[in-house]
Each structure stands twice: as structure tokens, then as C-alpha cells.
Amino acid sequence: MATIIEFKFGCFLFGIWFLSTLIVRSLIKKHAKSKAVLQHPPCPPALPIIGHLHLLGFVFPKSFQTLASRYGPLMRIHIGASTSYLVSNATVAKEVFKTHDVSFASRPEFGSSEYSIYKDSSSFFKADYGTYWRFMKKICMMELLSAPQLNRFAGIRKEEMMKFLETLVRCSDEAEACNLGAEIMTMTNNTICRMAMSTRCSGNANQSQMIREFVKGLQQLVPMMSLGEMLGPLKRYDLFGTGRRLKALLMQYDKLIEEIMMEHEKERNAIDGERERKDMMDILLDISEDESAEVKLTRNDIKAFLLEIFLGGTETTSVVLQWALAELINHPEVFKKLREEINTIVGSTRLVQESDIPNLPYLQAVVKESLRLHPTVPLIPRKCREDCKINGYDILSNSRMIINVYAIMRDPDSWEDPSKFVPERFLVSSTEKHGDHEHQGDMKGQNFKYVPFGGGRRGCPGAALAYTVLHVMIAVLVQCFDWKIKGGEKVDMEEGSGFTCGMAHPLVCCPITRLNPLEVAVCSS
Ligand code: HEM
């Protein structure tokens, strides 16, 4: 009896062993097969836990560019617990922005949504490519940032520019140095605030100070949130306290914007009809009341959207302006040529205005070259929505892509003397070829060598506004002032640390009035 039981038990054990061997073997085979089939992009040797963090210097886009020159235009990189695919040349960028545009039209998760008081679904920047994002994009392009809407706000841009010029004339009269970074930031912030919700930040003591503080505070949190990303799933424990600080800032912002929204609603009810000039908040409130709209906008959607417009539109433009002026000061021959063009086309009896831009090709070239060398969103985050092949490699759905536009616009295979400031390379009239490089003047159409505003359907919706502000501001700064650097001949062009490429040192210089903008403005008005 005992032997029969032992025999049956032995058979049972054998059965289990046999089955588990089969399962393990089939799993190993499947894994080996998938490994054999999938082609992963190259990856530098990584260290445990930190991954490639030790290979990065202070300026991340630059470090990624150096790695790409060794590992190729599409490579895999691990920073702590996060894995990303880095795109570093125009050919691969074209695959992402054009060939597989829809597959890459979402953004990866950034920061922990638990600490935001607005749901991720309210965010335009973070929204997955779907109904909500498409609806908001249409509103941006057809209404909020459309050409007619931008034209309606030309007066506001001019007023804010004049306030800024007034400060420069005062500095010049008193022979004082001016912190241009801070002044330019105030101007771009005021302009965007007034276009968004008619609030002139520096005009209204409380609201002014507060909005600027929010934007500054949130921008300071971004590098910390990026560090948090390296912790992978652990980021939800908010080890650096960034989440709590973010929440506190957002609560204050919410209180302020709710007040402004209520003022708008009161005014709309009182006027009881069409307002002469609607700001973005008016337009969004109208849409939120439209019963037939494809998406029913909530108050939180509007608040989150406006916050992203402040974040996306102020520092970006202000940083490029500083770089452009710094490059012009360091390249007196370019400065002189630009001033000559302005003198010839506009003269000295009036200030350059927006309608002059099409007649000032050298100015356009200076703006393009400044954006090429100093893109203020140097690393563009995208998410792969479905498995696809890029540059011959397999990219799986949900992978995080980073398009290094800094590297693309300094790629020696696309640009001659890539790190030199040479606006002439953009002159459309030029027929000369630059060595083996094709003519680089025509940046219209699909040129993926030049991507300061990203590309494809997810490209920057504020590009037209940014271009307008940049052209007029640079032109006026050259038309009206000579510039002297405090304590030296040249501006220090060191790039700041982290993900954005701001200036490492504030641009402090002395304006010397050559054509008084206040007198010219008085004469021409
Ligand atoms: C020089 C100034 C600016 C630069 C260099 C810049 C650059 C960029 C870049 C590279 C992107 C990502 C595009 C992509 O994924 O392909 C972006 C997105 C965005 N930008 Fe700009 N931008 C500037 C000014 C502005 C302005 C003035 C606004 C609005 C007033 C704005 C609003 C936005 C928004 C809302 C997004 C997110 C779009 C989306 O996710 O669909 N930007 N910008």
C-alpha cells in the first residue's frame, strides 16, 4: 500500500517538474526570441542605479550632444530610473515630427499629478493626443493666438515696449547699468498677462507681483521636478518636497485667477453685449458657455490653460531676446549691418513697427540665427503612442522621446561653422552655397534642421507671437541705443545649467541713447 502511494506521489512530483520545465523553457525561448527580434538603439555603458547621470555635465543638452556624436543620432539613455530615447539630428527628427507625427503627438508624464490641483486632463501641454488636445489646439490657432487676435493686441505690445524703453532711457540719462534680464522678463510677462486677461502685471501692485512670482516659482520647481523624474515610481513620495511646494503655489495662483475670472464675469454681465476687444479669458469663458461645443470647458480647464500660456510664453521669449542682444553686442559688424538696414528702410523719424518686419531681411536673419544658437526649449519631450521603427530601431509604445533641438541646430553635418553667430546663412537672396551644405536661407516648409519651435502637429502654437515680439524688440534696441558692457568689452556667453539654455550670468549693460524713443514716439503720434 505504502509503495503505491509513494509511486503515485513520485509521478505527481515528476509531473510538476515536467510541466514547470516546459513553462520555464517556453518563457526563456519567448524572451530570447523577442530579444532577437527587437532592435534597440545604441546605449552608452551605464552604472547601476544612476545610469548615465555621471556622463552629464551642467548643461544637459550639450552633454547629450556630446554623447550623440559617439553613439549616434538615436540613442537610449538611462537617468536614474527613467529611460529616454534621444533624437539628435534632422533626419531622425523628421521621422518623429513628420513621418510618424501622430505616433509621437503625446507628451510623457512629467512630475507627479498627485500634487497638481488641476487634473492632468485639464492640461493642454500634458494632454495626450485626443479630443481635448485637438479642441484646445483649434481654439489656439483659430482664436487665441490667431493672426487677427494678435493684431488686436498690437497696441498692448507697443505700450509695454514703450514702458521698457522708458526704463532704458532713464538708465542712459543717469549713466546706470540696467539688468536687462529682469526688465525684459517684466515686459514679456506684462504683455502676455494683458493679452490673456487684461491684467497689466506691473500696473496692479498685487496682481502684478503675484503672477510674476508664480511664474518664477513654478519655473524654479521644474529642475527639481526633473530630478524627481529620475526616481521613477518613487517620485510619488515627494522626497524633495517639490510636490508640496507646487501645490502651495498652485493654490495661491488659483485664488488669484478665480478673482480675476469673477471680475471678468461681472463685467461681461454688466456690458450685456459684445466687448470691443476680448482677451483670452473672455474668449475661453464664451466657449465654456457654448452648449454646442465639442468639449465642455470647465473653470479649471481655463485656469490650467492660462497658467501654461504664462509659463510657455514669458521666459522663452525673454531669454532669446537677451541672447540675441548679447550676440549683437559681441558682433559689432552684425550690429552695424542691422542698424544700417533699419536706417535705410525705416529711417530715424519713427520707431520700427511690426508692419516693417517683412521689409527687413537682415533683421529676420538675426532673429533666426539667435533662435538657432539659443533655443529656449532645447529638449522637447514626446511620448511614443504605438510601437514603431525609427532610424531602423524599435521604439515601443509609451517610450519617452527627447528631441535635442540644441544638438540638431548645431549639427556640423547640417550647418557650416555651427557654433558661430552668422545671420548671413539665413539670407534668402544669397545664392552662394556653403561648401557641401545646401543653402540654408529658406526655413519655410519642412526643414527639420531648424526646429526652435518643435515640429508637426504638436509644434509651438505661440511661434507667431514670439517671432513678432522678437523682431520688433531687437530692431528697436539696435535702432535706439548703443550698448556698453559693465566691466568688459564682451558679454560672457556661458550657458546656464540644467535643461533650459538660459544665460549663466545676468545680462547687465549700459544703454546709451542714440535715438530717443520717447521723443520719436511723441513726434510720430
Ligand atoms: C521664443 C519663444 C518660444 C520658444 C522658443 C518656444 C518653443 C516651444 C517648443 C520647442 C515647444 C514644444 C513643441 C513640440 O513639442 O514640438 C513649445 C510648446 C508650446 N509653446 Fe512655445 N515657445 C515660445 C513661445 C511661446 C509663446 C509666446 C507661447 C504662448 C503665448 C507658447 C506656448 C506654447 C504652448 C502652449 C506649448 C505646448 C503645445 C502643445 O503641447 O501642444 N510658446 N514651445
Tab-separated table of C-alpha atoms in Angstrom, residues 75-481:
chain	number	residue	atom	x	y	z
A	75	MET	CA	20.342	56.565	-28.598
A	76	ARG	CA	18.952	55.172	-25.376
A	77	ILE	CA	19.788	56.865	-22.140
A	78	HIS	CA	19.026	55.974	-18.521
A	79	ILE	CA	18.997	58.674	-15.894
A	80	GLY	CA	18.259	57.070	-12.568
A	81	ALA	CA	15.065	55.093	-13.022
A	82	SER	CA	13.922	56.873	-16.181
A	83	THR	CA	14.732	55.717	-19.707
A	84	SER	CA	14.555	58.045	-22.707
A	85	TYR	CA	15.383	57.918	-26.398
A	86	LEU	CA	17.365	60.913	-27.585
A	87	VAL	CA	16.987	62.304	-31.092
A	88	SER	CA	19.937	64.414	-32.227
A	89	ASN	CA	19.839	65.018	-35.975
A	90	ALA	CA	17.483	66.363	-38.640
A	91	THR	CA	16.894	63.019	-40.373
A	92	VAL	CA	15.637	61.310	-37.216
A	93	ALA	CA	13.735	64.464	-36.159
A	94	LYS	CA	11.910	64.329	-39.492
A	95	GLU	CA	10.815	60.769	-38.737
A	96	VAL	CA	9.384	61.902	-35.396
A	97	PHE	CA	7.892	65.246	-36.480
A	98	LYS	CA	6.654	64.227	-39.933
A	99	THR	CA	6.716	60.526	-40.900
A	100	HIS	CA	5.341	59.354	-37.533
A	101	ASP	CA	3.808	62.687	-36.456
A	102	VAL	CA	0.629	61.169	-34.956
A	103	SER	CA	2.528	58.375	-33.186
A	104	PHE	CA	4.600	60.979	-31.327
A	105	ALA	CA	1.894	63.588	-30.729
A	106	SER	CA	1.638	62.993	-26.963
A	107	ARG	CA	3.837	64.043	-24.067
A	108	PRO	CA	5.360	61.751	-21.436
A	109	GLU	CA	4.354	62.042	-17.798
A	110	PHE	CA	6.304	64.772	-16.020
A	111	GLY	CA	6.111	65.283	-12.262
A	112	SER	CA	3.563	63.562	-10.095
A	113	SER	CA	-0.019	64.515	-10.910
A	114	GLU	CA	-0.997	63.971	-7.256
A	115	TYR	CA	0.423	67.373	-6.375
A	116	SER	CA	-1.307	69.375	-9.066
A	117	ILE	CA	-4.626	70.876	-8.093
A	118	TYR	CA	-5.747	70.727	-11.730
A	119	LYS	CA	-6.339	67.311	-13.189
A	120	ASP	CA	-3.909	66.186	-15.907
A	121	SER	CA	-6.917	66.171	-18.217
A	122	SER	CA	-7.088	69.993	-17.890
A	123	SER	CA	-3.507	70.463	-19.062
A	124	PHE	CA	-3.005	71.372	-22.708
A	125	PHE	CA	0.746	70.818	-22.573
A	126	LYS	CA	0.486	67.386	-20.958
A	127	ALA	CA	-2.714	66.282	-22.713
A	128	ASP	CA	-2.498	63.081	-24.701
A	129	TYR	CA	-3.225	63.475	-28.381
A	130	GLY	CA	-7.018	63.137	-28.296
A	131	THR	CA	-10.306	65.068	-28.336
A	132	TYR	CA	-9.381	67.586	-25.608
A	133	TRP	CA	-5.960	68.440	-27.036
A	134	ARG	CA	-7.333	68.767	-30.592
A	135	PHE	CA	-10.137	71.025	-29.355
A	136	MET	CA	-7.746	73.319	-27.453
A	137	LYS	CA	-5.249	73.412	-30.325
A	138	LYS	CA	-8.022	74.528	-32.652
A	139	ILE	CA	-9.002	77.298	-30.233
A	140	CYS	CA	-5.349	78.392	-30.025
A	141	MET	CA	-4.867	78.562	-33.771
A	142	MET	CA	-8.297	79.910	-34.764
A	143	GLU	CA	-8.909	82.295	-31.866
A	144	LEU	CA	-6.476	82.896	-29.018
A	145	LEU	CA	-3.229	83.099	-30.974
A	146	SER	CA	-4.645	83.643	-34.461
A	147	ALA	CA	-3.300	86.458	-36.658
A	148	PRO	CA	-6.401	88.704	-36.228
A	149	GLN	CA	-6.334	88.246	-32.436
A	150	LEU	CA	-2.602	89.053	-32.350
A	151	ASN	CA	-3.279	92.173	-34.446
A	152	ARG	CA	-5.962	93.323	-31.987
A	153	PHE	CA	-3.292	93.311	-29.278
A	154	ALA	CA	-0.610	95.199	-31.212
A	155	GLY	CA	-1.401	98.297	-29.095
A	156	ILE	CA	-0.735	96.412	-25.853
A	157	ARG	CA	2.599	95.135	-27.142
A	158	LYS	CA	3.589	98.682	-28.101
A	159	GLU	CA	2.567	100.136	-24.713
A	160	GLU	CA	4.580	97.533	-22.830
A	161	MET	CA	7.539	98.060	-25.150
A	162	MET	CA	7.404	101.828	-24.527
A	163	LYS	CA	7.426	101.275	-20.741
A	164	PHE	CA	10.541	99.146	-21.160
A	165	LEU	CA	12.195	101.734	-23.411
A	166	GLU	CA	11.391	104.426	-20.839
A	167	THR	CA	13.413	102.450	-18.270
A	168	LEU	CA	16.315	102.177	-20.716
A	169	VAL	CA	16.286	105.928	-21.458
A	170	ARG	CA	16.322	106.626	-17.715
A	171	CYS	CA	19.306	104.288	-17.240
A	172	SER	CA	21.034	106.033	-20.129
A	173	ASP	CA	20.325	109.535	-18.720
A	174	GLU	CA	21.656	108.518	-15.316
A	175	ALA	CA	24.582	106.559	-16.838
A	176	GLU	CA	23.422	103.494	-14.913
A	177	ALA	CA	23.744	99.824	-15.780
A	178	CYS	CA	20.485	98.020	-16.438
A	179	ASN	CA	19.650	94.414	-15.545
A	180	LEU	CA	18.188	93.610	-18.930
A	181	GLY	CA	17.173	90.079	-17.978
A	182	ALA	CA	14.842	91.312	-15.252
A	183	GLU	CA	13.454	94.224	-17.315
A	184	ILE	CA	12.810	92.090	-20.409
A	185	MET	CA	11.119	89.435	-18.277
A	186	THR	CA	8.806	92.087	-16.774
A	187	MET	CA	7.918	93.320	-20.251
A	188	THR	CA	7.135	89.885	-21.759
A	189	ASN	CA	5.211	88.898	-18.642
A	190	ASN	CA	3.113	92.068	-18.739
A	191	THR	CA	2.420	91.644	-22.433
A	192	ILE	CA	1.239	88.039	-22.066
A	193	CYS	CA	-0.796	88.861	-18.925
A	194	ARG	CA	-2.630	91.670	-20.674
A	195	MET	CA	-3.302	89.566	-23.765
A	196	ALA	CA	-4.506	86.710	-21.574
A	197	MET	CA	-6.680	88.574	-19.093
A	198	SER	CA	-6.272	92.336	-19.476
A	199	THR	CA	-4.245	92.497	-16.274
A	200	ARG	CA	-1.200	94.627	-16.505
A	201	CYS	CA	1.036	92.875	-14.067
A	202	SER	CA	3.211	95.779	-13.116
A	203	GLY	CA	0.260	98.190	-13.169
A	204	ASN	CA	-1.731	96.449	-10.498
A	205	ALA	CA	0.518	96.179	-7.451
A	206	ASN	CA	-0.936	92.956	-6.043
A	207	GLN	CA	-1.824	91.031	-9.157
A	208	SER	CA	1.364	92.091	-10.906
A	209	GLN	CA	3.702	90.923	-8.241
A	210	MET	CA	1.784	87.719	-7.686
A	211	ILE	CA	1.579	86.437	-11.261
A	212	ARG	CA	5.269	87.090	-11.780
A	213	GLU	CA	6.102	85.348	-8.525
A	214	PHE	CA	4.018	82.289	-9.533
A	215	VAL	CA	5.671	82.020	-12.893
A	216	LYS	CA	9.115	82.428	-11.322
A	217	GLY	CA	8.321	79.987	-8.518
A	218	LEU	CA	6.956	77.354	-10.888
A	219	GLN	CA	9.907	77.757	-13.225
A	220	GLN	CA	12.273	77.214	-10.310
A	221	LEU	CA	10.463	73.981	-9.464
A	222	VAL	CA	10.968	72.493	-12.946
A	223	PRO	CA	14.621	71.421	-12.388
A	224	MET	CA	13.616	69.816	-9.078
A	225	MET	CA	10.743	68.017	-10.786
A	226	SER	CA	13.193	66.779	-13.411
A	227	LEU	CA	15.353	65.370	-10.623
A	228	GLY	CA	12.224	63.708	-9.213
A	229	GLU	CA	11.677	62.042	-12.616
A	230	MET	CA	14.954	60.159	-12.096
A	231	LEU	CA	13.403	58.378	-9.121
A	232	GLY	CA	10.821	56.630	-11.312
A	233	PRO	CA	7.820	55.335	-9.299
A	234	LEU	CA	9.403	56.694	-6.084
A	235	LYS	CA	8.664	60.255	-7.245
A	236	ARG	CA	5.178	59.987	-5.780
A	237	TYR	CA	6.727	60.059	-2.266
A	238	ASP	CA	7.868	63.638	-2.928
A	239	LEU	CA	11.301	63.136	-1.357
A	240	PHE	CA	12.482	66.675	-2.260
A	241	GLY	CA	9.270	68.382	-1.119
A	242	THR	CA	8.728	69.715	-4.659
A	243	GLY	CA	5.170	68.374	-4.819
A	244	ARG	CA	4.130	70.210	-1.667
A	245	ARG	CA	5.693	73.464	-2.885
A	246	LEU	CA	3.985	73.046	-6.240
A	247	LYS	CA	0.633	72.509	-4.581
A	248	ALA	CA	1.039	75.584	-2.343
A	249	LEU	CA	1.931	77.771	-5.349
A	250	LEU	CA	-0.941	76.450	-7.415
A	251	MET	CA	-3.418	77.131	-4.589
A	252	GLN	CA	-2.302	80.783	-4.472
A	253	TYR	CA	-2.497	81.036	-8.263
A	254	ASP	CA	-5.968	79.525	-8.199
A	255	LYS	CA	-7.183	82.106	-5.674
A	256	LEU	CA	-5.896	84.990	-7.770
A	257	ILE	CA	-7.160	83.714	-11.099
A	258	GLU	CA	-10.565	82.932	-9.601
A	259	GLU	CA	-10.818	86.594	-8.506
A	260	ILE	CA	-9.858	87.794	-11.988
A	261	MET	CA	-12.308	85.380	-13.576
A	262	MET	CA	-15.121	86.645	-11.375
A	263	GLU	CA	-14.272	90.245	-12.312
A	264	HIS	CA	-14.465	89.209	-15.983
A	265	GLU	CA	-17.835	87.548	-15.474
A	266	LYS	CA	-19.206	90.598	-13.639
A	267	GLU	CA	-18.025	92.880	-16.416
A	268	ARG	CA	-19.437	90.619	-19.129
A	269	ASN	CA	-22.827	90.609	-17.443
A	270	ALA	CA	-22.764	94.377	-16.960
A	271	ILE	CA	-21.858	95.104	-20.578
A	272	ASP	CA	-24.502	92.660	-21.801
A	273	GLY	CA	-23.215	92.508	-25.344
A	274	GLU	CA	-20.065	92.145	-27.377
A	275	ARG	CA	-16.920	93.559	-25.804
A	276	GLU	CA	-14.840	95.704	-28.063
A	277	ARG	CA	-11.694	93.676	-27.517
A	278	LYS	CA	-11.872	90.279	-25.920
A	279	ASP	CA	-8.884	88.892	-24.083
A	280	MET	CA	-8.093	85.167	-23.929
A	281	MET	CA	-10.080	84.712	-20.731
A	282	ASP	CA	-13.193	86.300	-22.320
A	283	ILE	CA	-12.899	84.004	-25.323
A	284	LEU	CA	-12.443	80.914	-23.151
A	285	LEU	CA	-15.416	81.891	-20.947
A	286	ASP	CA	-17.565	82.294	-24.094
A	287	ILE	CA	-16.526	78.831	-25.256
A	288	SER	CA	-17.235	77.327	-21.831
A	289	GLU	CA	-20.820	78.594	-22.111
A	290	ASP	CA	-21.319	77.239	-25.615
A	291	GLU	CA	-23.653	74.256	-25.234
A	292	SER	CA	-22.894	73.024	-28.755
A	293	ALA	CA	-19.100	72.959	-28.280
A	294	GLU	CA	-17.427	69.594	-28.813
A	295	VAL	CA	-15.823	69.829	-25.374
A	296	LYS	CA	-17.386	71.467	-22.343
A	297	LEU	CA	-14.600	73.609	-20.899
A	298	THR	CA	-14.551	73.797	-17.097
A	299	ARG	CA	-13.256	76.655	-14.937
A	300	ASN	CA	-10.248	74.514	-14.092
A	301	ASP	CA	-9.528	73.858	-17.767
A	302	ILE	CA	-9.409	77.632	-18.343
A	303	LYS	CA	-7.214	78.281	-15.311
A	304	ALA	CA	-4.780	75.484	-16.196
A	305	PHE	CA	-4.599	76.632	-19.816
A	306	LEU	CA	-3.829	80.253	-18.913
A	307	LEU	CA	-1.133	79.131	-16.496
A	308	GLU	CA	0.532	77.185	-19.291
A	309	ILE	CA	0.373	80.213	-21.565
A	310	PHE	CA	2.209	82.274	-18.889
A	311	LEU	CA	4.763	79.520	-18.421
A	312	GLY	CA	5.215	78.807	-22.117
A	313	GLY	CA	5.180	82.380	-23.343
A	314	THR	CA	7.136	84.597	-20.957
A	315	GLU	CA	10.570	83.210	-20.116
A	316	THR	CA	11.026	81.586	-23.533
A	317	THR	CA	10.750	84.889	-25.411
A	318	SER	CA	12.623	86.910	-22.807
A	319	VAL	CA	15.634	84.548	-22.754
A	320	VAL	CA	16.004	84.568	-26.568
A	321	LEU	CA	15.867	88.375	-26.534
A	322	GLN	CA	18.724	88.512	-24.053
A	323	TRP	CA	20.829	86.068	-26.073
A	324	ALA	CA	20.137	87.980	-29.284
A	325	LEU	CA	21.241	91.285	-27.788
A	326	ALA	CA	24.310	89.628	-26.242
A	327	GLU	CA	25.297	88.173	-29.642
A	328	LEU	CA	24.816	91.575	-31.298
A	329	ILE	CA	26.978	93.318	-28.693
A	330	ASN	CA	29.707	90.697	-29.190
A	331	HIS	CA	29.472	91.001	-33.001
A	332	PRO	CA	29.724	94.753	-33.741
A	333	GLU	CA	29.875	94.115	-37.511
A	334	VAL	CA	26.459	92.392	-37.399
A	335	PHE	CA	25.097	95.154	-35.149
A	336	LYS	CA	26.300	97.803	-37.624
A	337	LYS	CA	24.835	95.991	-40.629
A	338	LEU	CA	21.464	95.622	-38.891
A	339	ARG	CA	21.413	99.289	-37.906
A	340	GLU	CA	22.215	100.293	-41.481
A	341	GLU	CA	19.307	98.198	-42.755
A	342	ILE	CA	16.956	99.852	-40.240
A	343	ASN	CA	18.256	103.327	-41.118
A	344	THR	CA	17.729	102.704	-44.825
A	345	ILE	CA	14.265	101.137	-44.613
A	346	VAL	CA	12.740	102.863	-41.581
A	347	GLY	CA	14.879	105.976	-41.072
A	348	SER	CA	15.228	107.860	-37.816
A	349	THR	CA	11.987	109.779	-37.611
A	350	ARG	CA	9.936	106.896	-36.288
A	351	LEU	CA	10.385	103.613	-34.435
A	352	VAL	CA	10.450	100.245	-36.190
A	353	GLN	CA	6.999	98.718	-36.075
A	354	GLU	CA	5.517	95.286	-36.684
A	355	SER	CA	4.492	96.096	-40.260
A	356	ASP	CA	8.173	96.828	-41.142
A	357	ILE	CA	9.303	93.239	-40.442
A	358	PRO	CA	8.742	91.837	-43.967
A	359	ASN	CA	10.957	94.627	-45.362
A	360	LEU	CA	13.878	93.904	-43.025
A	361	PRO	CA	15.511	90.648	-44.232
A	362	TYR	CA	18.697	91.075	-42.222
A	363	LEU	CA	16.669	91.555	-39.040
A	364	GLN	CA	14.814	88.311	-39.834
A	365	ALA	CA	18.146	86.564	-40.322
A	366	VAL	CA	19.433	87.870	-36.953
A	367	VAL	CA	16.311	86.549	-35.173
A	368	LYS	CA	16.595	83.152	-36.862
A	369	GLU	CA	20.286	82.837	-36.056
A	370	SER	CA	19.671	83.811	-32.401
A	371	LEU	CA	16.985	81.112	-32.106
A	372	ARG	CA	19.224	78.569	-33.827
A	373	LEU	CA	22.071	79.037	-31.376
A	374	HIS	CA	19.902	79.631	-28.320
A	375	PRO	CA	16.658	77.669	-28.450
A	376	THR	CA	14.937	78.235	-25.111
A	377	VAL	CA	13.222	74.852	-25.198
A	378	PRO	CA	16.335	72.853	-26.140
A	379	LEU	CA	14.911	69.437	-25.185
A	380	ILE	CA	11.419	68.616	-26.416
A	381	PRO	CA	9.624	65.804	-24.569
A	382	ARG	CA	7.335	63.497	-26.553
A	383	LYS	CA	5.766	60.104	-25.900
A	384	CYS	CA	5.525	57.263	-28.395
A	385	ARG	CA	1.843	56.248	-28.656
A	386	GLU	CA	2.364	52.989	-30.541
A	387	ASP	CA	5.252	50.662	-31.394
A	388	CYS	CA	7.187	51.990	-34.359
A	389	LYS	CA	10.516	51.824	-36.139
A	390	ILE	CA	12.701	54.928	-36.067
A	391	ASN	CA	16.043	55.076	-37.847
A	392	GLY	CA	15.853	51.267	-38.150
A	393	TYR	CA	15.361	50.725	-34.394
A	394	ASP	CA	12.308	49.573	-32.467
A	395	ILE	CA	10.651	52.105	-30.216
A	396	LEU	CA	7.901	50.636	-28.071
A	397	SER	CA	4.677	52.409	-27.184
A	398	ASN	CA	4.852	54.626	-24.069
A	399	SER	CA	8.582	55.233	-24.559
A	400	ARG	CA	9.821	58.696	-23.661
A	401	MET	CA	11.451	60.550	-26.569
A	402	ILE	CA	13.577	63.670	-26.164
A	403	ILE	CA	14.297	65.704	-29.260
A	404	ASN	CA	17.516	67.608	-28.674
A	405	VAL	CA	16.886	70.692	-30.831
A	406	TYR	CA	20.053	72.275	-29.432
A	407	ALA	CA	22.105	69.440	-30.987
A	408	ILE	CA	20.095	69.423	-34.230
A	409	MET	CA	20.624	73.147	-34.799
A	410	ARG	CA	24.375	72.850	-34.088
A	411	ASP	CA	24.922	69.668	-36.076
A	412	PRO	CA	28.092	70.081	-38.194
A	413	ASP	CA	26.558	67.797	-40.857
A	414	SER	CA	23.767	70.352	-41.363
A	415	TRP	CA	25.422	73.681	-40.576
A	416	GLU	CA	28.722	75.197	-41.546
A	417	ASP	CA	30.618	76.596	-38.521
A	418	PRO	CA	27.650	75.542	-36.376
A	419	SER	CA	28.638	77.374	-33.198
A	420	LYS	CA	29.377	80.717	-34.930
A	421	PHE	CA	26.838	83.556	-34.988
A	422	VAL	CA	26.428	84.159	-38.737
A	423	PRO	CA	22.982	85.602	-39.654
A	424	GLU	CA	24.032	85.712	-43.344
A	425	ARG	CA	23.422	81.957	-43.571
A	426	PHE	CA	19.690	82.723	-43.489
A	427	LEU	CA	19.617	85.399	-46.170
A	428	VAL	CA	17.173	84.141	-48.770
A	429	SER	CA	18.645	86.315	-51.520
A	430	SER	CA	22.014	84.621	-51.145
A	431	THR	CA	22.614	82.072	-53.889
A	432	GLU	CA	26.011	81.048	-52.706
A	433	LYS	CA	26.456	77.563	-51.348
A	434	HIS	CA	28.303	76.997	-48.097
A	435	GLY	CA	30.696	74.203	-49.030
A	436	ASP	CA	28.770	70.967	-49.142
A	437	HIS	CA	25.919	72.480	-47.185
A	438	GLU	CA	22.822	73.317	-49.114
A	439	HIS	CA	21.517	76.848	-48.957
A	440	GLN	CA	20.025	77.428	-45.534
A	441	GLY	CA	18.011	80.549	-46.112
A	442	ASP	CA	14.628	79.029	-46.760
A	443	MET	CA	13.289	77.904	-43.441
A	444	LYS	CA	9.686	77.733	-44.583
A	445	GLY	CA	8.216	74.331	-45.274
A	446	GLN	CA	9.609	71.212	-43.771
A	447	ASN	CA	13.182	71.886	-42.798
A	448	PHE	CA	13.981	69.732	-39.824
A	449	LYS	CA	17.461	71.202	-39.394
A	450	TYR	CA	15.824	74.288	-37.958
A	451	VAL	CA	13.342	73.434	-35.218
A	452	PRO	CA	13.367	76.063	-32.413
A	453	PHE	CA	9.582	75.729	-32.099
A	454	GLY	CA	9.447	71.937	-32.467
A	455	GLY	CA	7.513	70.423	-35.312
A	456	GLY	CA	4.477	68.578	-36.546
A	457	ARG	CA	1.021	68.966	-35.076
A	458	ARG	CA	2.430	69.358	-31.562
A	459	GLY	CA	4.702	72.275	-32.527
A	460	CYS	CA	4.582	75.542	-30.540
A	461	PRO	CA	1.295	77.446	-31.039
A	462	GLY	CA	2.920	80.699	-29.841
A	463	ALA	CA	5.607	80.872	-32.560
A	464	ALA	CA	3.954	83.740	-34.490
A	465	LEU	CA	3.594	85.851	-31.351
A	466	ALA	CA	7.169	85.091	-30.274
A	467	TYR	CA	8.539	85.997	-33.726
A	468	THR	CA	6.646	89.307	-33.739
A	469	VAL	CA	7.881	90.345	-30.293
A	470	LEU	CA	11.461	89.248	-31.034
A	471	HIS	CA	11.713	91.125	-34.341
A	472	VAL	CA	10.351	94.423	-33.084
A	473	MET	CA	12.236	94.370	-29.788
A	474	ILE	CA	15.611	93.527	-31.320
A	475	ALA	CA	15.104	96.153	-34.019
A	476	VAL	CA	14.220	98.889	-31.537
A	477	LEU	CA	17.108	98.036	-29.198
A	478	VAL	CA	19.506	98.421	-32.147
A	479	GLN	CA	17.755	101.471	-33.600
A	480	CYS	CA	17.674	103.483	-30.372
A	481	PHE	CA	20.721	102.522	-28.296
